[in-house]
Structure formats: structure tokens, C-alpha cells
XYZ file of N, CA, C and O in Angstrom:
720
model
N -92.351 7.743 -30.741
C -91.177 7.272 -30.161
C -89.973 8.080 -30.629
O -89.846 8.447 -31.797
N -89.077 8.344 -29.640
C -87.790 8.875 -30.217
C -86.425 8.318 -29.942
O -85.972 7.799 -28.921
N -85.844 8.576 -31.198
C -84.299 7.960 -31.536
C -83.449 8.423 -30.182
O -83.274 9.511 -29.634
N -82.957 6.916 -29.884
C -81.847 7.073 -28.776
C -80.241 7.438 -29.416
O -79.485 6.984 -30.275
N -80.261 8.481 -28.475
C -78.463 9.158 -29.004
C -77.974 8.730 -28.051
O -78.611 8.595 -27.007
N -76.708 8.408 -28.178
C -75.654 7.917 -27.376
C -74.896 9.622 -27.042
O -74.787 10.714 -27.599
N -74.480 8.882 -25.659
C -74.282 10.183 -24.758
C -72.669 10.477 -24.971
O -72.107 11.561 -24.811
N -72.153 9.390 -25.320
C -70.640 9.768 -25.381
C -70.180 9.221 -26.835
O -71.113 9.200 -27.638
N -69.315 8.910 -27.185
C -68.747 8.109 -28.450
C -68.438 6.760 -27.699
O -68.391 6.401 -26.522
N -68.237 6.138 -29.026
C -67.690 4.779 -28.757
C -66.130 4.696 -27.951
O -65.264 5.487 -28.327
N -65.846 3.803 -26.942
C -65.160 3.354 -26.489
C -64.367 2.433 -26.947
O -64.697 1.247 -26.987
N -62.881 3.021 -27.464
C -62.049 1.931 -27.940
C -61.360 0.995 -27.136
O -60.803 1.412 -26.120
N -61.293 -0.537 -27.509
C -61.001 -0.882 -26.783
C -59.293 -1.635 -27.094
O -59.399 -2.058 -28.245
N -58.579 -1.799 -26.848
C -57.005 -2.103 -26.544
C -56.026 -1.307 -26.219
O -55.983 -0.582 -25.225
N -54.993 -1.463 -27.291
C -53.890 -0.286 -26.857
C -53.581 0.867 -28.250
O -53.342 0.547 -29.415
N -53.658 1.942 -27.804
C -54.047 3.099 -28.622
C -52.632 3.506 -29.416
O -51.646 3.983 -28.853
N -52.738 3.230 -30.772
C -51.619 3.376 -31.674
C -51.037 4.547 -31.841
O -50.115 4.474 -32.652
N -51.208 5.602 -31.396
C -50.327 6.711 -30.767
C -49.400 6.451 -29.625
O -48.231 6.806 -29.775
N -49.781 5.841 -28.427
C -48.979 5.401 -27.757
C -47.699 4.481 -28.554
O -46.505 4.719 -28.374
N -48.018 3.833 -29.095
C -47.147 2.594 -29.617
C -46.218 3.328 -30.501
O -45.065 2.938 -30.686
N -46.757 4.485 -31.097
C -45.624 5.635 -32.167
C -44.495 6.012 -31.604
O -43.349 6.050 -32.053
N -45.312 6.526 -29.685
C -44.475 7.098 -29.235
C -43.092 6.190 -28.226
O -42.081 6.721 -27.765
N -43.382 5.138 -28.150
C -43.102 4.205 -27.309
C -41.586 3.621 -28.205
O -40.416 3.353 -27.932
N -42.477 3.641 -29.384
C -41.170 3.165 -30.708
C -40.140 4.176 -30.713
O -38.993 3.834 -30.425
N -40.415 5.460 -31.021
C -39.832 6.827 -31.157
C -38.995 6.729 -30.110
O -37.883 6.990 -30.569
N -38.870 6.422 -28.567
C -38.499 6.681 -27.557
C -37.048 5.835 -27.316
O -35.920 6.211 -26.995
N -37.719 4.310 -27.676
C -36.742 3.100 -28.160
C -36.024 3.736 -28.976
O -34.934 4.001 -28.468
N -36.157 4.173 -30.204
C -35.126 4.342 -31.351
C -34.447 5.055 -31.022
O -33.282 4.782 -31.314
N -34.685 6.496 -30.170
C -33.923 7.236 -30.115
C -32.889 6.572 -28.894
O -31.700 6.872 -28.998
N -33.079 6.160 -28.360
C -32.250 5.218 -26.917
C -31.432 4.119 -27.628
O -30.692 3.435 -26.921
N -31.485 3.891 -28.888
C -31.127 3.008 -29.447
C -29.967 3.648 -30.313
O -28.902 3.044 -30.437
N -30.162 4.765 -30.856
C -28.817 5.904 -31.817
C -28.348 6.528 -30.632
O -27.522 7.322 -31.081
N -28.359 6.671 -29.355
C -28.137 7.166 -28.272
C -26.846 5.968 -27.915
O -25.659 6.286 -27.847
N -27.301 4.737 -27.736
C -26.528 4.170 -27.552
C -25.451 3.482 -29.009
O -24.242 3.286 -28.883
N -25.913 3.322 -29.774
C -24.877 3.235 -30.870
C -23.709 4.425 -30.679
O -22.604 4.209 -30.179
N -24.111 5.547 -31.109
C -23.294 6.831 -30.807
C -22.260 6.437 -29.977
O -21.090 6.456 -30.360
N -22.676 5.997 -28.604
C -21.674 5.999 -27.419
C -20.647 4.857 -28.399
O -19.496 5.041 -28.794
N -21.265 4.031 -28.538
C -20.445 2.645 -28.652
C -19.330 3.357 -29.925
O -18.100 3.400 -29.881
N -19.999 3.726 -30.718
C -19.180 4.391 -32.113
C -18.093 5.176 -31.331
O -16.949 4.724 -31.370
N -18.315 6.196 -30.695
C -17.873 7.753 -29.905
C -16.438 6.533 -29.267
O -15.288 6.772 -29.635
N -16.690 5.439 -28.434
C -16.140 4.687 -27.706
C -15.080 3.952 -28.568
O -13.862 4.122 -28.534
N -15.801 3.087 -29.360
C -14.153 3.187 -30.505
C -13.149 3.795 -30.864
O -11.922 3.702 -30.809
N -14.598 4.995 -31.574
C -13.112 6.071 -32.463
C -12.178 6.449 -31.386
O -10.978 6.552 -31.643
N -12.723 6.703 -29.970
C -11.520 7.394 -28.879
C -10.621 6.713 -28.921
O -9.464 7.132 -28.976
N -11.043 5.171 -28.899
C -9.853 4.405 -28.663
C -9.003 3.779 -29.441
O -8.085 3.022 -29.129
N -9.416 4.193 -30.632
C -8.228 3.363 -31.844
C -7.440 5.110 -32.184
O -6.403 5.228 -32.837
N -8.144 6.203 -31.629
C -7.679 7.657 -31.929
C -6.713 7.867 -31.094
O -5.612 8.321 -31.403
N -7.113 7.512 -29.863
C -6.214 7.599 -28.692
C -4.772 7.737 -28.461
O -4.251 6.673 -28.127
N -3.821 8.935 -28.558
C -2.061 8.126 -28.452
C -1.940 7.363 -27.297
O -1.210 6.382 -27.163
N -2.887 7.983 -26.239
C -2.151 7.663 -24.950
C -2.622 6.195 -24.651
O -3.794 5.832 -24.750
N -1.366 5.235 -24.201
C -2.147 3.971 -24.273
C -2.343 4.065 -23.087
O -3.512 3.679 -23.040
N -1.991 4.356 -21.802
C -2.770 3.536 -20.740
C -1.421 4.311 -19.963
O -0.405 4.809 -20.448
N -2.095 4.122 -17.924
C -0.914 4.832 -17.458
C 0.224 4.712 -17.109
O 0.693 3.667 -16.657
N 0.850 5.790 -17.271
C 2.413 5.000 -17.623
C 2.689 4.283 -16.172
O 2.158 4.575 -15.100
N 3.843 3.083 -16.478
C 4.769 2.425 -15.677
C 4.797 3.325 -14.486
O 5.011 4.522 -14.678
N 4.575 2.808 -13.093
C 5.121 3.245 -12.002
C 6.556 2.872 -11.783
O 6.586 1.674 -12.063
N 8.042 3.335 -11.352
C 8.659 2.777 -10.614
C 8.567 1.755 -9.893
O 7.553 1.528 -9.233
N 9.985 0.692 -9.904
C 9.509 -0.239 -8.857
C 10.265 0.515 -7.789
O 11.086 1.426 -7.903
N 9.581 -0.347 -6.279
C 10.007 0.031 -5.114
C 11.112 -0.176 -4.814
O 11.518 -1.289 -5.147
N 11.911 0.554 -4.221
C 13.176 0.237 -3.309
C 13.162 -1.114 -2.482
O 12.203 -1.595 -1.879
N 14.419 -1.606 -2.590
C 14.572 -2.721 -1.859
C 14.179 -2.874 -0.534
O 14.516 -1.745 -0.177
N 13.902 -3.188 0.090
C 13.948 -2.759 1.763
C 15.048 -2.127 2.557
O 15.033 -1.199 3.366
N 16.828 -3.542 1.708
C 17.651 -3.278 2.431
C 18.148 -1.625 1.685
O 18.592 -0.739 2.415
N 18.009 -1.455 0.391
C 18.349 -0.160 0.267
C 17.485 1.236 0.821
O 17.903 2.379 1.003
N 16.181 0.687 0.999
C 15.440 1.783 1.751
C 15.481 2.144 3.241
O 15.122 3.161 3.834
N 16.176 0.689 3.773
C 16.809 1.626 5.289
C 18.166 1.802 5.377
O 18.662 2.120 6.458
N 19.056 1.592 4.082
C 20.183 2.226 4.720
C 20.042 4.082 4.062
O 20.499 5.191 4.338
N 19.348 3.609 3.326
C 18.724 5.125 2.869
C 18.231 5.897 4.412
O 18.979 6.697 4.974
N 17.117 5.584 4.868
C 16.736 6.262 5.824
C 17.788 6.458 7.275
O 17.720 7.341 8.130
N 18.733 5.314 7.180
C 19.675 5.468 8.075
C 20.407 6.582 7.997
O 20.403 7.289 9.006
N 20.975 6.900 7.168
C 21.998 7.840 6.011
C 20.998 9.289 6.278
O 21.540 10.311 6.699
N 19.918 9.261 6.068
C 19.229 10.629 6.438
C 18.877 11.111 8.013
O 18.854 12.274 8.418
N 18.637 10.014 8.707
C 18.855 10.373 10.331
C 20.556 10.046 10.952
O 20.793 9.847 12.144
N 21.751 10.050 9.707
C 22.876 10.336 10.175
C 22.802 11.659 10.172
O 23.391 12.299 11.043
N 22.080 12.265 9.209
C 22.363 14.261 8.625
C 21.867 14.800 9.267
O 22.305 15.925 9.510
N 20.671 14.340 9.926
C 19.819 14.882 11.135
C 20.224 15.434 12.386
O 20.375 14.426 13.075
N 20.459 16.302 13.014
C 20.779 16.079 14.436
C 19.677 16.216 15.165
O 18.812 17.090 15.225
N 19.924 14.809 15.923
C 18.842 14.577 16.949
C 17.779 15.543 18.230
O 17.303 15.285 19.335
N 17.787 16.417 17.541
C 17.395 17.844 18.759
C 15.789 17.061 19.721
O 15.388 17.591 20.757
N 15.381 16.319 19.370
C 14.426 15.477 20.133
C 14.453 13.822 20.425
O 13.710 12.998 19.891
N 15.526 13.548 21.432
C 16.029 12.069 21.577
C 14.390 11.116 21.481
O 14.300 10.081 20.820
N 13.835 11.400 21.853
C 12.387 10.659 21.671
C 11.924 10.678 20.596
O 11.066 9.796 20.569
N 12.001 11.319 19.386
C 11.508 11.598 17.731
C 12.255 10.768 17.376
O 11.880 9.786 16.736
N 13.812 11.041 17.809
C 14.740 10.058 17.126
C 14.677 8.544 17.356
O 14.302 7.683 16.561
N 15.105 8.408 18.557
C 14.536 6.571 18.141
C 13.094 6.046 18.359
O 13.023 4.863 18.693
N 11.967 6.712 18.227
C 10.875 6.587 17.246
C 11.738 6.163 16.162
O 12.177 5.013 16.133
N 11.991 6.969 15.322
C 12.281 6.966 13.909
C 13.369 5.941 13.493
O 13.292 5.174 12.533
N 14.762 6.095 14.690
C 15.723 4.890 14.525
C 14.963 3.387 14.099
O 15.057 2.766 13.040
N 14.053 3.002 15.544
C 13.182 1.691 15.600
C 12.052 1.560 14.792
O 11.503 0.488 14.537
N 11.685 2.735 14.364
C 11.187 2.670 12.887
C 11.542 2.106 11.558
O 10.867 1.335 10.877
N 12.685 2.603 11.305
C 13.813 1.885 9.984
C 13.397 0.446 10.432
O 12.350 -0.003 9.966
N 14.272 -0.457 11.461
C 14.347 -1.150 11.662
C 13.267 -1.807 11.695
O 13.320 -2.744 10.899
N 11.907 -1.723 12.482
C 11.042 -2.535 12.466
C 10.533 -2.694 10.316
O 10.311 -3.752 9.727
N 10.507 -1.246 9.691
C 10.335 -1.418 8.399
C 10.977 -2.496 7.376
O 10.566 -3.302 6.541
N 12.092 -2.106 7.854
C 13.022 -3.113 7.024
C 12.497 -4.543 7.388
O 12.295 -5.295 6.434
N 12.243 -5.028 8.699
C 11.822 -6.091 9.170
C 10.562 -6.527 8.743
O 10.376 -7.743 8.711
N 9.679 -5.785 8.416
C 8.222 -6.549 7.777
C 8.240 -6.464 6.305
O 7.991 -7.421 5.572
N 8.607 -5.033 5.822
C 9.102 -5.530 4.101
C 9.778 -6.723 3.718
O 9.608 -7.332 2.662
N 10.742 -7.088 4.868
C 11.384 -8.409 4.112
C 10.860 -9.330 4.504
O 10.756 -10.202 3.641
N 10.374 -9.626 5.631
C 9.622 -10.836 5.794
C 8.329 -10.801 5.887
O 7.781 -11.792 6.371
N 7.319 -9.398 5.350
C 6.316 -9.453 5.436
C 4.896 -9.588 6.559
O 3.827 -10.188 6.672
N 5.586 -8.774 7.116
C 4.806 -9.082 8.856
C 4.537 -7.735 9.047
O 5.161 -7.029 8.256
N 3.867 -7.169 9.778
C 3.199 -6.202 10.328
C 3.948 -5.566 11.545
O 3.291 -5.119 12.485
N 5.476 -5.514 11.541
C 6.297 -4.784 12.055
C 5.429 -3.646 12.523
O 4.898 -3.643 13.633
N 5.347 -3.019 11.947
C 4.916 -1.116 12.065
C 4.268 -1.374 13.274
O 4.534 -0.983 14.410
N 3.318 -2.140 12.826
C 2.071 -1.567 13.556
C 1.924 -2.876 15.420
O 0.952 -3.288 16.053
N 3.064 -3.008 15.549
C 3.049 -3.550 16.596
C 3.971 -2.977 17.690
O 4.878 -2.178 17.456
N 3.660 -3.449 18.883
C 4.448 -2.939 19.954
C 5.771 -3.495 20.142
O 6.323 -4.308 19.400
N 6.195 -3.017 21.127
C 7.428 -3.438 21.518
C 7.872 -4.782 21.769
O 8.796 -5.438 21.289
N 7.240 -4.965 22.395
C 7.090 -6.680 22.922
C 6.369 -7.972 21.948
O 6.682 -9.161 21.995
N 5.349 -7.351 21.095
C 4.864 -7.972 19.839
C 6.085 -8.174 18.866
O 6.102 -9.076 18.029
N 6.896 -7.453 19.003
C 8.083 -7.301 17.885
C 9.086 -8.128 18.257
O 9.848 -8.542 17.383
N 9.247 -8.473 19.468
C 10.581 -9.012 19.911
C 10.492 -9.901 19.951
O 11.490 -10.618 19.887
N 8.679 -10.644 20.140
C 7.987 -12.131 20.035
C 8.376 -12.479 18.400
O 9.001 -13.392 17.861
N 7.822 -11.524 18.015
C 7.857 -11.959 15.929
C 9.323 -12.223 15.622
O 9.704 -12.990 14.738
N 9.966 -11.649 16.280
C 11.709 -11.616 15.326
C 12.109 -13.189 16.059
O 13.019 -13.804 15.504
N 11.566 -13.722 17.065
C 12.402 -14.932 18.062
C 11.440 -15.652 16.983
O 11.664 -16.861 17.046
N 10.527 -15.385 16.089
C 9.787 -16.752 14.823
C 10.226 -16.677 13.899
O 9.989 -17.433 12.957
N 11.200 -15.499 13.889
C 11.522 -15.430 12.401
C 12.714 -16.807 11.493
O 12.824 -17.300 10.370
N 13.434 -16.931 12.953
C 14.630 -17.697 12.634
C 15.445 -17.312 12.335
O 16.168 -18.293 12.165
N 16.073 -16.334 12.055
C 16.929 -15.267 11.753
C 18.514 -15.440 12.331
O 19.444 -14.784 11.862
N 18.715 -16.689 13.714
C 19.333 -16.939 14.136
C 19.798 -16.523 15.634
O 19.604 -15.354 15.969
N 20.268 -17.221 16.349
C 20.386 -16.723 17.765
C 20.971 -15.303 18.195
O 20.599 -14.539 19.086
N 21.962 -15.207 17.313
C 23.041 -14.081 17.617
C 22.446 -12.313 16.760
O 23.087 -11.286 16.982
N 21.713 -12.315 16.225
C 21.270 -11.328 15.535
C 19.875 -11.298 16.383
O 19.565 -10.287 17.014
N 19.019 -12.509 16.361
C 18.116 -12.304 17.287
C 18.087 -10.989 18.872
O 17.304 -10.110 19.229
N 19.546 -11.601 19.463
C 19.769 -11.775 20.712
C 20.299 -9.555 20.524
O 19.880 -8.529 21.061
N 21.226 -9.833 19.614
C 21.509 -8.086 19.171
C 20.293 -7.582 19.051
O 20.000 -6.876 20.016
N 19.247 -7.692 18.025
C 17.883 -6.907 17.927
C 17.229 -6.673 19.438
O 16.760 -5.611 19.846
N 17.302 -7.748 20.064
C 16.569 -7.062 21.366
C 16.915 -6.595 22.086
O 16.189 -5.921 22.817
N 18.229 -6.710 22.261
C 19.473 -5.780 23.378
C 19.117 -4.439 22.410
O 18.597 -3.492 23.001
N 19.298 -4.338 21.353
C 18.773 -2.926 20.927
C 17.659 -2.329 21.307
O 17.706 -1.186 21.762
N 16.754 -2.854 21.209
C 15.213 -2.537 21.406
C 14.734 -2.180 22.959
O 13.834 -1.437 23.348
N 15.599 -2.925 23.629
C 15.054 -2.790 25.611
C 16.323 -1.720 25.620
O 16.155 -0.914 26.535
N 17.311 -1.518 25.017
C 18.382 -0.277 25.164
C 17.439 1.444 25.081
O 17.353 2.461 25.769
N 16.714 0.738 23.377
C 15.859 2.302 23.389
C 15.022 2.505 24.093
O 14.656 3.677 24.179
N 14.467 1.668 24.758
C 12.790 1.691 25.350
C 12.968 3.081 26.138
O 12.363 4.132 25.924
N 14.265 2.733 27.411
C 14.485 4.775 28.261
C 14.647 6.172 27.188
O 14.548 7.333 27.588
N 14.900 5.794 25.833
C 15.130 6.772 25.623
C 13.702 7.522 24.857
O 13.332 8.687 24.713
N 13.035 5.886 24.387
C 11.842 6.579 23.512
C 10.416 6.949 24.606
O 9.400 7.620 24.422
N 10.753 6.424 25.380
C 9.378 6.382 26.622
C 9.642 7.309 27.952
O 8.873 8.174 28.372
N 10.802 6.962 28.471
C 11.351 7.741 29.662
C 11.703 9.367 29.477
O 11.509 10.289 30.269
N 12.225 9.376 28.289
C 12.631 10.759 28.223
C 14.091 11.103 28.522
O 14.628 12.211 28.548
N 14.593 9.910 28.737
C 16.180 9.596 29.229
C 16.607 10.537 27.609
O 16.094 10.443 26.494
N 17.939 11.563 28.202
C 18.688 11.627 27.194
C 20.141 11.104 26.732
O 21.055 10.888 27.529
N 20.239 10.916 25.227
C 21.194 9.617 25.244
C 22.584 10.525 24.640
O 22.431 11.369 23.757
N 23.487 10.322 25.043
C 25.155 10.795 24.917
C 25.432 11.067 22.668
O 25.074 10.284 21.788
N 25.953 12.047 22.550
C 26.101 11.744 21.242
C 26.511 10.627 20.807
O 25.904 9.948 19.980
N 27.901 10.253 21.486
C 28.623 9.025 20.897
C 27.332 7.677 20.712
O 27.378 6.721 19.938
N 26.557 7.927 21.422
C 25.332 7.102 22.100
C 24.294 7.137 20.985
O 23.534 6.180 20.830
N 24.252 7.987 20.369
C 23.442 8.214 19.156
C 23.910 7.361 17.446
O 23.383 6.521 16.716
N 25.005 8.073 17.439
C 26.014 7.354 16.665
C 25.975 5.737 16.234
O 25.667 5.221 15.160
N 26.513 5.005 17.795
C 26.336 3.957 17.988
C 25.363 3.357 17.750
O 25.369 2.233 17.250
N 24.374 3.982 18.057
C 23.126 3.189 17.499
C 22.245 2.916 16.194
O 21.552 1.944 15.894
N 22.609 4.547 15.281
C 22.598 4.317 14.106
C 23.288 2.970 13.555
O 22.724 2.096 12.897
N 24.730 2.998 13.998
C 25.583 2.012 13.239
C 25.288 0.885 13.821
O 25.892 0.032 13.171
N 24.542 0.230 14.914
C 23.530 -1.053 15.291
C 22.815 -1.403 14.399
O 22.603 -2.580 14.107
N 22.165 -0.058 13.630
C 21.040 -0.897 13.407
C 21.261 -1.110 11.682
O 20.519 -1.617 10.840
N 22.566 -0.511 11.582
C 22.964 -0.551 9.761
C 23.324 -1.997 10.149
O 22.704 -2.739 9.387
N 24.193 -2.822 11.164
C 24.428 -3.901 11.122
C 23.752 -4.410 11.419
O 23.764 -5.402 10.690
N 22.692 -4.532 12.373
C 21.383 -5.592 12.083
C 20.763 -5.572 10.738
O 20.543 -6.664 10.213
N 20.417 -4.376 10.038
C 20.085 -4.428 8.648
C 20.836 -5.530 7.996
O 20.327 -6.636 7.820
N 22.123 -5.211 7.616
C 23.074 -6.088 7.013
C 23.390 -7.575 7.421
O 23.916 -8.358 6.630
N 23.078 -7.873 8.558
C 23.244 -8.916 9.256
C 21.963 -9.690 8.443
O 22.216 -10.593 7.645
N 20.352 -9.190 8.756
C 19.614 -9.693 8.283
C 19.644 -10.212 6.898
O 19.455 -11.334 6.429
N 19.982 -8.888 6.305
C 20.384 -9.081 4.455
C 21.285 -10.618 4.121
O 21.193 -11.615 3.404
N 21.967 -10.168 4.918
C 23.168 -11.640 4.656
C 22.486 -12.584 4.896
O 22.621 -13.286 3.893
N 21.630 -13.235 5.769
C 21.279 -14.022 6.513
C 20.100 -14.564 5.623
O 20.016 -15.788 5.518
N 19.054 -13.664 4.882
C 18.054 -13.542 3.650
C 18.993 -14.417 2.767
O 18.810 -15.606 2.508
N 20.278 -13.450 2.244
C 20.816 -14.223 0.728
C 21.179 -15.443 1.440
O 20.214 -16.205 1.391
N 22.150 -15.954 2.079
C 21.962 -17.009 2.479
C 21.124 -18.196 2.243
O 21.291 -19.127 1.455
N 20.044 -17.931 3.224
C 18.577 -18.562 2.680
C 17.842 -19.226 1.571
O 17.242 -20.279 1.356
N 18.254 -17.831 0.810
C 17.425 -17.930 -0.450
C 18.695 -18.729 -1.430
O 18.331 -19.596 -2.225
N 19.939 -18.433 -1.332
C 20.612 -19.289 -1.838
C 20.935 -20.985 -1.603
O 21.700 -21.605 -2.342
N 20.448 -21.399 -0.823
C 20.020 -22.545 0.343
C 19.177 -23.418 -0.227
O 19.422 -24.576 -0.564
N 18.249 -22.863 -0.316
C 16.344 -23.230 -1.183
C 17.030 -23.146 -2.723
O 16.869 -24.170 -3.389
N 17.718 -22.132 -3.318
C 17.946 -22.411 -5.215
C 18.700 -23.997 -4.924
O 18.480 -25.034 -5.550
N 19.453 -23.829 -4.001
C 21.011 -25.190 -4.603
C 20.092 -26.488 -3.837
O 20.573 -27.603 -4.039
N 18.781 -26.444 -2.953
C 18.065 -27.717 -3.354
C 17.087 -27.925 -4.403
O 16.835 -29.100 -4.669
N 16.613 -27.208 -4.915
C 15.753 -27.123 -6.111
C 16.391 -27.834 -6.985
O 15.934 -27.973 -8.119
């Protein structure tokens, strides 16, 4: 009779403690990997001069940002009556949603003239804003050209609807403090 040899070696059976060396090794190092950061992340920030980004400016008022823009399409001369009151009814609609927060800009003509009759703003300033607004419509759409004096005039419309509104705001808001 002859001795049986085994054809292969023994078969271990679980989980092979080389793996587990390397598995640890892998952890630890992911582990000083992340300490590092966290350390690295401190020192920057107690090292740091710069604290954080600086202060923006605050914004311009509304009412000072269109008599501003008024004041710069006075210096202008109008060489394209259609650019210009674009830009005139521009101020104006701006000033109008900065202060009361409405979406001026981005509405039409007739959307605008609906919003200002909710605003409350009062009959007589109301009633001026839209006599302004159906005044420009020939000049911004038609192509109508408008008289210098005609230009003029209308700048100084719309500094007094500005101002009209302004007044009409403090008012208001002084109204609401003295019932409080």
C-alpha cells in the first residue's frame, strides 16, 4: 500500500492577517491625513490677518440714484431720441420698484401704469406719471422726434415725479412712526 500525499496544501480558512495589516495601514494613514488637514485648518486660521471680506458699500438711495442718473442724461445729448427715453423711463420705472419694491424694470408699459394706480401714491402724481408715460410712448416706439426744449422738460418731469414720490414716501413713513 502507498502513502497518500495531498495534492495541494492546506486551505486556510477566514480572513488572512496580511490583509487586516494592510487594511489598518490604509485607515491610519487616512486618519494623519485627516488630522493634518484639521491641524493645517486651525493654524491658517488663528495665523490668518485677513479676517473675512471686507465690508461692501451700502447702496445708494433710490431717490439719490435717479437724480444721479437724471443729472447724467442732463450731460448727455440726446443724439438717439429712442435710447433716450428708453433710458429717461428707465430712471423712473427704477426709482419706482427700488422704493416700493415691485418689478418696475421688467414690465411693460401698461403693466406699469396698472402697478403705480396700486401703489396709492395719490391721484395727482398718479395722474402726472401717466401723462408722462403715454407722452413718451411716440417718441420711444414711433420714432417721433422730440423738440430740445421737449427733452429738457422731460428730464425735469421726471426729477419732479421722483421728488413728488420721495415726499409722499416721507410722509408715509412719518404717518406709521406718530401711530406707533
Amino acid at each position: 500500500m502507498q502513502d497518500i500525499h495531498d495534492i495541494r496544501g492546506p486551505v486556510q480558512v477566514g480572513i488572512d492577517p496580511s490583509l487586516i495589516l494592510i487594511a489598518l495601514a490604509v485607515l491610519g494613514g487616512f486618519l494623519l491625513l485627516l488630522l493634518g488637514f484639521v491641524w493645517f485648518k486651525k493654524w491658517r486660521k488663528k495665523h490668518d490677518r485677513h479676517t473675512g471680506l471686507p465690508e461692501l458699500p451700502k447702496p445708494m438711495p433710490p431717490y439719490d440714484a435717479a437724480l444721479q442718473s437724471l443729472d447724467a442724461l442732463l450731460n448727455i445729448p440726446p443724439d438717439d431720441p429712442r435710447m433716450f427715453y428708453f433710458d429717461l423711463t428707465m430712471v423712473l420705472r427704477k426709482y419706482m420698484g427700488d422704493s416700493f419694491g415691485t418689478h418696475a424694470i421688467e414690465m411693460t408699459s401698461q403693466e406699469f401704469i396698472s402697478s403705480i394706480r396700486k401703489l396709492g401714491i395719490g391721484d395727482k402724481i398718479q395722474n402726472r406719471m401717466i401723462e408722462f408715460y403715454r407722452g413718451c410712448d411716440p417718441f420711444k416706439y414711433a420714432g417721433a422726434a422730440p423738440e430740445s426744449s421737449r427733452v429738457k422738460r422731460d428730464i425735469e418731469s421726471v426729477r419732479d415725479l421722483v421728488t413728488l414720490v420721495e415726499a409722499h414716501i416721507k410722509s408715509e413713513n412719518d404717518i406709521q412712526k406718530g401711530d406707533v
